[in-house]
Tab-separated table of C-alpha atoms in Angstrom:
chain	number	residue	atom	x	y	z
Q	17	UNK	CA	41.530	-96.606	-43.757
Q	18	UNK	CA	38.696	-97.359	-41.093
Q	19	UNK	CA	35.592	-95.115	-41.803
Q	20	UNK	CA	34.878	-92.635	-39.147
Q	21	UNK	CA	31.636	-93.321	-37.118
Q	22	UNK	CA	28.772	-91.251	-36.228
Q	23	UNK	CA	25.491	-92.019	-34.219
Q	24	UNK	CA	22.512	-89.840	-34.784
Q	25	UNK	CA	20.123	-89.706	-31.935
Q	26	UNK	CA	16.718	-88.134	-32.665
Q	27	UNK	CA	13.099	-89.141	-32.326
Q	28	UNK	CA	12.345	-87.737	-35.648
Q	29	UNK	CA	13.035	-90.371	-38.581
Q	30	UNK	CA	13.164	-87.490	-41.141
Q	31	UNK	CA	15.759	-85.522	-39.150
Q	32	UNK	CA	17.723	-88.780	-38.747
Q	33	UNK	CA	17.392	-89.363	-42.494
Q	34	UNK	CA	18.460	-85.727	-43.527
Q	35	UNK	CA	21.266	-85.982	-41.091
Q	36	UNK	CA	22.541	-89.387	-42.223
Q	37	UNK	CA	22.588	-88.253	-45.858
Q	38	UNK	CA	24.888	-85.207	-44.851
Q	39	UNK	CA	27.276	-87.203	-42.600
Q	40	UNK	CA	27.451	-90.218	-44.934
Q	41	UNK	CA	28.476	-87.664	-47.736
Q	42	UNK	CA	31.356	-86.709	-45.265
Q	43	UNK	CA	32.555	-90.363	-45.362
Q	44	UNK	CA	31.149	-91.279	-42.006
Q	45	UNK	CA	29.799	-94.814	-41.221
Q	46	UNK	CA	26.273	-93.898	-39.549
Q	47	UNK	CA	24.212	-95.533	-36.889
Q	48	UNK	CA	20.890	-94.282	-35.483
Q	49	UNK	CA	19.116	-94.234	-32.340
Q	50	UNK	CA	15.385	-92.884	-31.571
Q	51	UNK	CA	16.141	-91.718	-28.021
Q	52	UNK	CA	18.891	-91.465	-25.398
Q	53	UNK	CA	18.319	-94.855	-23.818
Q	54	UNK	CA	18.869	-96.543	-27.153
Q	55	UNK	CA	21.896	-94.470	-27.766
Q	56	UNK	CA	23.490	-95.283	-24.576
Q	57	UNK	CA	22.957	-99.024	-25.149
Q	58	UNK	CA	24.706	-98.674	-28.535
Q	59	UNK	CA	27.548	-96.569	-26.916
Q	60	UNK	CA	28.080	-99.209	-24.414
Q	61	UNK	CA	28.804	-101.534	-27.169
Q	62	UNK	CA	30.609	-99.383	-29.764
Q	63	UNK	CA	31.590	-95.832	-28.980
Q	64	UNK	CA	31.130	-93.501	-32.002
Q	65	UNK	CA	33.612	-90.916	-32.904
Q	66	UNK	CA	30.801	-88.330	-33.337
Q	67	UNK	CA	27.324	-87.985	-31.826
Q	68	UNK	CA	24.525	-85.708	-33.315
Q	69	UNK	CA	22.106	-85.283	-30.339
Q	70	UNK	CA	18.565	-84.103	-30.167
Q	71	UNK	CA	17.577	-82.335	-26.726
Q	72	UNK	CA	13.832	-83.257	-26.517
Q	73	UNK	CA	13.058	-87.082	-26.943
Q	74	UNK	CA	11.061	-89.585	-25.133
Q	75	UNK	CA	12.300	-92.286	-22.864
Q	76	UNK	CA	15.577	-90.300	-22.281
Q	77	UNK	CA	16.153	-86.817	-23.242
Q	78	UNK	CA	19.560	-85.504	-24.664
Q	79	UNK	CA	20.755	-83.969	-21.725
Q	80	UNK	CA	20.407	-87.043	-19.573
Q	81	UNK	CA	21.992	-89.236	-22.244
Q	82	UNK	CA	25.085	-86.680	-22.416
Q	83	UNK	CA	25.595	-86.618	-18.805
Q	84	UNK	CA	25.661	-90.469	-18.732
Q	85	UNK	CA	27.857	-90.777	-21.738
Q	86	UNK	CA	30.349	-88.516	-20.374
Q	87	UNK	CA	30.502	-90.649	-17.135
Q	88	UNK	CA	31.096	-93.954	-19.119
Q	89	UNK	CA	34.546	-95.259	-19.721
Q	90	UNK	CA	35.576	-93.752	-23.100
Q	91	UNK	CA	32.503	-91.592	-22.902
Q	92	UNK	CA	34.610	-88.461	-23.041
Q	93	UNK	CA	36.059	-89.238	-26.486
Q	94	UNK	CA	33.015	-88.601	-28.981
Q	95	UNK	CA	32.536	-85.201	-30.346
Q	96	UNK	CA	28.886	-84.358	-29.374
Q	97	UNK	CA	26.706	-81.868	-31.311
Q	98	UNK	CA	23.443	-80.839	-30.025
Q	99	UNK	CA	21.076	-80.406	-32.927
Q	100	UNK	CA	18.097	-79.042	-31.485
Q	101	UNK	CA	15.363	-76.221	-31.756
Q	102	UNK	CA	16.395	-75.074	-28.259
Q	103	UNK	CA	17.634	-71.458	-28.756
Q	104	UNK	CA	17.591	-70.026	-25.362
Q	105	UNK	CA	21.347	-69.033	-24.330
Q	106	UNK	CA	20.913	-70.595	-20.922
Q	107	UNK	CA	20.039	-73.860	-22.355
Q	108	UNK	CA	23.040	-73.749	-24.735
Q	109	UNK	CA	25.332	-73.036	-21.900
Q	110	UNK	CA	23.669	-75.763	-19.961
Q	111	UNK	CA	24.488	-78.287	-22.802
Q	112	UNK	CA	28.134	-76.945	-23.318
Q	113	UNK	CA	28.912	-77.317	-19.507
Q	114	UNK	CA	27.353	-80.822	-19.593
Q	115	UNK	CA	30.032	-81.814	-22.254
Q	116	UNK	CA	28.594	-80.997	-25.564
Q	117	UNK	CA	31.172	-79.971	-28.069
Q	118	UNK	CA	29.007	-77.613	-30.112
Q	119	UNK	CA	25.401	-76.768	-30.917
Q	120	UNK	CA	23.496	-76.757	-34.258
Q	121	UNK	CA	19.962	-75.149	-34.485
Q	122	UNK	CA	17.306	-77.022	-36.469
Q	123	UNK	CA	16.572	-76.791	-39.189
Q	124	UNK	CA	20.210	-77.202	-40.436
Q	125	UNK	CA	21.646	-78.110	-43.905
Q	126	UNK	CA	24.692	-79.772	-45.230
Q	127	UNK	CA	26.861	-76.584	-45.129
Q	128	UNK	CA	25.924	-75.703	-41.379
Q	129	UNK	CA	26.587	-79.220	-40.117
Q	130	UNK	CA	29.831	-79.590	-42.238
Q	131	UNK	CA	31.046	-76.248	-40.690
Q	132	UNK	CA	30.074	-77.294	-37.185
Q	133	UNK	CA	31.779	-80.794	-37.635
Q	134	UNK	CA	35.020	-78.865	-38.761
Q	135	UNK	CA	34.928	-76.510	-35.769
Q	136	UNK	CA	35.061	-79.356	-33.468
Q	137	UNK	CA	37.789	-81.287	-35.477
Q	138	UNK	CA	35.650	-84.152	-36.723
Q	139	UNK	CA	36.166	-83.633	-40.229
């Protein structure tokens, strides 16, 4: 069986490390990107099944990445979870209408992330 794939997109190395540990524990093969531009280049080569996406990053933010991802061939396939400190209801609604599948508030733990991945059918 081919391992499921996850791309973690966050400018914080610590957040990427924590998220990696959690999703690898769920059986995912993990790749990382430090900003939306890096992530978009990655997705152009290999489209992951799940993307954990930060909102606020240098170079290209999460919303710009999400809109460009969803416009790419095959870009509608990945389950995208925004993982961010952004808590305003209008911002959450904006992310969901742009194509995010769900929303996880930072800081998150394994239980929260696992339940959100289960809700979107990724685990």
